[in-house]
Short mmCIF file of C-alpha atoms in Angstrom, two decimals:
data_model
loop_
_atom_site.label_atom_id
_atom_site.label_comp_id
_atom_site.label_asym_id
_atom_site.label_seq_id
_atom_site.Cartn_x
_atom_site.Cartn_y
_atom_site.Cartn_z
CA ALA A 209 -98.22 33.38 193.16
CA GLN A 210 -100.47 35.90 194.81
CA SER A 211 -104.02 36.57 193.76
CA VAL A 212 -106.92 38.73 194.91
CA THR A 213 -110.61 37.88 194.61
CA GLN A 214 -113.30 40.48 195.02
CA LEU A 215 -116.43 38.44 195.45
CA ASP A 216 -118.94 40.98 194.16
CA SER A 217 -118.58 42.81 190.86
CA GLN A 218 -121.44 45.18 191.68
CA VAL A 219 -123.08 46.20 194.95
CA PRO A 220 -126.23 48.35 194.84
CA VAL A 221 -127.26 49.95 198.14
CA PHE A 222 -129.55 52.71 199.38
CA GLU A 223 -128.18 55.87 200.92
CA GLU A 224 -127.52 55.63 204.68
CA ALA A 225 -127.51 51.81 204.58
CA PRO A 226 -124.45 49.81 205.68
CA VAL A 227 -122.23 48.15 203.10
CA GLU A 228 -119.54 45.48 202.99
CA LEU A 229 -117.26 44.91 200.00
CA ARG A 230 -115.55 41.56 200.21
CA CYS A 231 -111.93 40.79 199.40
CA ASN A 232 -110.02 37.53 199.76
CA TYR A 233 -106.41 36.98 198.85
CA SER A 234 -104.04 34.07 198.46
CA SER A 235 -100.35 34.26 199.25
CA SER A 236 -97.69 32.01 200.68
CA VAL A 237 -95.87 34.93 202.30
CA SER A 238 -96.78 37.80 204.57
CA VAL A 239 -98.56 40.61 202.76
CA TYR A 240 -99.49 44.25 202.80
CA LEU A 241 -103.13 44.97 201.90
CA PHE A 242 -104.75 48.01 200.34
CA TRP A 243 -108.11 49.38 199.26
CA TYR A 244 -108.12 51.93 196.44
CA VAL A 245 -111.14 53.92 195.20
CA GLN A 246 -111.71 55.12 191.64
CA TYR A 247 -114.31 57.81 190.99
CA PRO A 248 -115.67 58.06 187.43
CA ASN A 249 -113.07 59.11 184.85
CA GLN A 250 -110.36 59.50 187.47
CA GLY A 251 -107.26 57.65 188.63
CA LEU A 252 -107.06 55.51 191.75
CA GLN A 253 -106.79 56.99 195.23
CA LEU A 254 -105.62 55.11 198.30
CA LEU A 255 -108.51 54.60 200.72
CA LEU A 256 -106.73 52.65 203.46
CA LYS A 257 -103.91 50.19 204.03
CA TYR A 258 -102.82 47.41 206.36
CA LEU A 259 -99.09 47.10 206.89
CA SER A 260 -98.77 45.67 210.40
CA GLY A 261 -100.10 46.17 213.92
CA SER A 262 -103.81 46.61 214.54
CA THR A 263 -105.87 44.45 212.21
CA LEU A 264 -108.60 47.12 211.98
CA VAL A 265 -107.71 50.10 209.82
CA GLU A 266 -109.83 53.18 209.14
CA SER A 267 -110.05 55.89 206.51
CA ILE A 268 -110.84 59.55 207.07
CA ASN A 269 -114.25 59.26 205.35
CA GLY A 270 -115.74 56.52 207.53
CA PHE A 271 -114.61 53.32 205.79
CA GLU A 272 -112.86 50.59 207.73
CA ALA A 273 -111.31 47.24 206.84
CA GLU A 274 -110.23 44.32 208.97
CA PHE A 275 -107.32 42.04 208.19
CA ASN A 276 -108.22 38.44 209.00
CA LYS A 277 -105.17 36.25 208.52
CA SER A 278 -106.90 32.94 209.20
CA GLN A 279 -109.56 33.64 206.58
CA THR A 280 -107.16 35.52 204.28
CA SER A 281 -109.66 38.34 203.98
CA PHE A 282 -109.61 42.14 204.03
CA HIS A 283 -113.26 43.19 203.75
CA LEU A 284 -114.19 46.87 203.47
CA ARG A 285 -117.13 48.21 205.46
CA LYS A 286 -118.99 51.44 206.03
CA PRO A 287 -121.91 51.73 208.48
CA SER A 288 -123.78 54.41 206.50
CA VAL A 289 -123.03 55.24 202.86
CA HIS A 290 -123.56 58.50 200.97
CA ILE A 291 -124.35 59.16 197.33
CA SER A 292 -120.79 60.47 197.00
CA ASP A 293 -119.41 57.00 197.84
CA THR A 294 -120.54 55.77 194.42
CA ALA A 295 -117.30 54.57 192.80
CA GLU A 296 -115.32 51.46 191.95
CA TYR A 297 -113.30 49.94 194.77
CA PHE A 298 -110.19 47.83 194.27
CA CYS A 299 -108.53 45.54 196.78
CA ALA A 300 -104.79 44.99 196.26
CA VAL A 301 -102.02 42.93 197.83
CA SER A 302 -98.25 43.25 197.88
CA ASP A 303 -95.90 40.77 199.47
CA GLN A 304 -93.71 42.12 202.23
CA SER A 305 -90.50 40.82 200.68
CA GLY A 306 -91.04 42.95 197.60
CA GLY A 307 -92.14 46.00 199.53
CA TYR A 308 -94.53 48.08 197.51
CA ASN A 309 -93.03 47.43 194.11
CA LYS A 310 -95.67 45.06 192.84
CA LEU A 311 -99.35 45.39 193.58
CA ILE A 312 -101.75 42.63 192.56
CA PHE A 313 -105.26 44.01 192.13
CA GLY A 314 -108.66 42.40 192.34
CA ALA A 315 -111.15 42.87 189.51
CA GLY A 316 -112.96 45.64 191.37
CA THR A 317 -116.37 46.14 192.95
CA ARG A 318 -118.66 48.83 191.61
CA LEU A 319 -120.59 50.42 194.49
CA ALA A 320 -123.77 52.19 193.41
CA VAL A 321 -125.50 54.23 196.13
CA HIS A 322 -129.12 55.09 195.38
CA PRO A 323 -131.25 57.80 197.04
CA ASN B 816 -97.54 70.19 193.18
CA ALA B 817 -99.22 68.34 190.27
CA GLY B 818 -98.56 64.78 191.54
CA VAL B 819 -98.52 62.26 188.68
CA THR B 820 -99.34 63.62 185.22
CA GLN B 821 -99.97 61.64 182.03
CA THR B 822 -100.18 62.65 178.38
CA PRO B 823 -102.17 62.29 176.26
CA LYS B 824 -105.56 61.83 177.94
CA PHE B 825 -107.08 60.13 174.89
CA GLN B 826 -105.59 58.53 171.79
CA VAL B 827 -106.91 56.58 168.81
CA LEU B 828 -104.46 54.50 166.78
CA LYS B 829 -104.71 52.23 163.78
CA THR B 830 -103.34 48.70 164.03
CA GLY B 831 -99.59 48.75 163.47
CA GLN B 832 -99.02 52.36 164.45
CA SER B 833 -96.63 53.25 167.24
CA MET B 834 -96.91 55.74 170.06
CA THR B 835 -95.41 56.70 173.39
CA LEU B 836 -97.38 57.44 176.55
CA GLN B 837 -95.69 59.95 178.80
CA CYS B 838 -95.71 60.03 182.60
CA ALA B 839 -94.08 62.47 185.00
CA GLN B 840 -94.15 62.91 188.77
CA ASP B 841 -93.02 65.82 190.89
CA MET B 842 -93.01 64.08 194.28
CA ASN B 843 -89.36 62.94 194.13
CA HIS B 844 -90.48 59.31 194.15
CA ASN B 845 -87.96 56.56 193.42
CA SER B 846 -90.31 53.97 191.92
CA MET B 847 -92.65 54.30 188.95
CA TYR B 848 -95.12 51.87 187.38
CA TRP B 849 -97.30 51.35 184.31
CA TYR B 850 -100.63 49.51 184.56
CA ARG B 851 -103.42 48.74 182.17
CA GLN B 852 -107.06 48.58 183.27
CA ASP B 853 -109.55 46.41 181.44
CA PRO B 854 -113.21 45.81 182.38
CA GLY B 855 -113.61 43.00 184.89
CA MET B 856 -109.87 42.51 185.27
CA GLY B 857 -108.75 45.24 187.62
CA LEU B 858 -105.32 46.74 187.02
CA ARG B 859 -102.43 44.67 185.71
CA LEU B 860 -98.80 45.72 185.98
CA ILE B 861 -97.04 46.11 182.64
CA TYR B 862 -93.59 47.35 183.71
CA TYR B 863 -92.09 49.04 186.70
CA SER B 864 -88.94 50.93 187.59
CA ALA B 865 -87.80 50.48 191.17
CA SER B 866 -85.29 53.31 190.83
CA GLU B 867 -83.75 55.53 188.19
CA GLY B 868 -81.84 53.43 185.69
CA THR B 869 -83.68 50.16 186.32
CA THR B 870 -86.78 48.64 184.73
CA ASP B 871 -88.46 45.27 185.20
CA LYS B 872 -91.29 43.36 183.60
CA GLY B 873 -94.60 43.06 185.34
CA GLU B 874 -97.50 40.72 184.68
CA VAL B 875 -98.31 41.70 181.06
CA PRO B 876 -95.18 43.17 179.35
CA ASN B 877 -95.59 41.72 175.85
CA GLY B 878 -95.98 44.36 173.15
CA TYR B 879 -94.63 47.19 175.32
CA ASN B 880 -91.31 48.86 176.08
CA VAL B 881 -90.45 51.41 178.73
CA SER B 882 -87.84 54.07 179.36
CA ARG B 883 -86.98 55.62 182.71
CA LEU B 884 -85.70 58.88 181.27
CA ASN B 885 -84.77 60.39 184.64
CA LYS B 886 -86.12 60.29 188.17
CA ARG B 887 -89.26 62.23 187.16
CA GLU B 888 -90.24 60.60 183.88
CA PHE B 889 -91.24 57.08 182.86
CA SER B 890 -92.56 56.47 179.35
CA LEU B 891 -94.42 53.51 177.84
CA ARG B 892 -94.03 52.72 174.14
CA LEU B 893 -96.21 50.62 171.88
CA GLU B 894 -94.10 49.75 168.82
CA SER B 895 -96.87 48.17 166.75
CA ALA B 896 -100.28 48.69 168.30
CA ALA B 897 -102.84 45.88 168.27
CA PRO B 898 -106.59 45.96 169.07
CA SER B 899 -105.84 43.87 172.19
CA GLN B 900 -103.97 46.89 173.56
CA THR B 901 -107.15 48.96 173.68
CA SER B 902 -107.31 49.86 177.35
CA VAL B 903 -106.94 52.58 179.94
CA TYR B 904 -103.32 53.04 180.97
CA PHE B 905 -102.31 54.34 184.39
CA CYS B 906 -98.95 55.49 185.60
CA ALA B 907 -98.11 55.46 189.30
CA SER B 908 -95.19 56.36 191.54
CA SER B 909 -94.08 55.69 195.10
CA LEU B 910 -91.34 56.07 197.66
CA PRO B 911 -89.76 52.94 199.16
CA GLY B 912 -92.07 51.61 201.85
CA SER B 913 -94.97 53.82 200.83
CA GLU B 914 -98.21 53.58 198.88
CA GLN B 915 -98.50 54.19 195.13
CA PHE B 916 -99.94 57.44 193.74
CA PHE B 917 -101.77 57.23 190.43
CA GLY B 918 -102.11 59.55 187.46
CA PRO B 919 -105.46 60.34 185.76
CA GLY B 920 -104.99 57.75 182.99
CA THR B 921 -104.76 57.59 179.20
CA ARG B 922 -107.65 56.05 177.29
CA LEU B 923 -106.24 54.28 174.22
CA THR B 924 -108.30 52.80 171.38
CA VAL B 925 -106.64 50.71 168.67
CA LEU B 926 -108.76 50.20 165.56
#
């Protein structure tokens, strides 16, 4: 069975500082990997995804994540955060045999950006 | 283009009452999903419908039923609500080979 572990439940950081949100997964098959963001009182929005090809994927608002197969990780990074990045971030995995039908989510990491 | 819509936004039930959460999408997606979100546990899949006319159990289906009414609509029913079903419920939809799009959620409290 697949599982996702987000190693930090909360990450406080000052504005313009770099941040890394950690995600590890376990699976016996090849996977697709996702990061979703949830702003307060809203649904989830896709931030970025790894399907195949380049192991480094980027979002339009400056986040990036790197798929590391040997370490079964998909950590999310941003070199300089803004107040508006304050949100909860969820890492998710789906096995390639099932396509996108079943996502397994991590417990989430709450990013709090302080001025 | 409204995306994924859910009704109601909030609901309070007494133990034993029943209710149906409604979800609709206007993106012509084949697959639809119901999740529940609880603090510290992320989102857990309750049921999903890979295509119109099919439904399958997810990780936590007990106490719930679903209906894929047509391609647009996917409802979740609680026949006899319990306090353990207090949660935020999200509906999502997707095309084959594409990411899931989420609705704004329904916050349910069972007293």
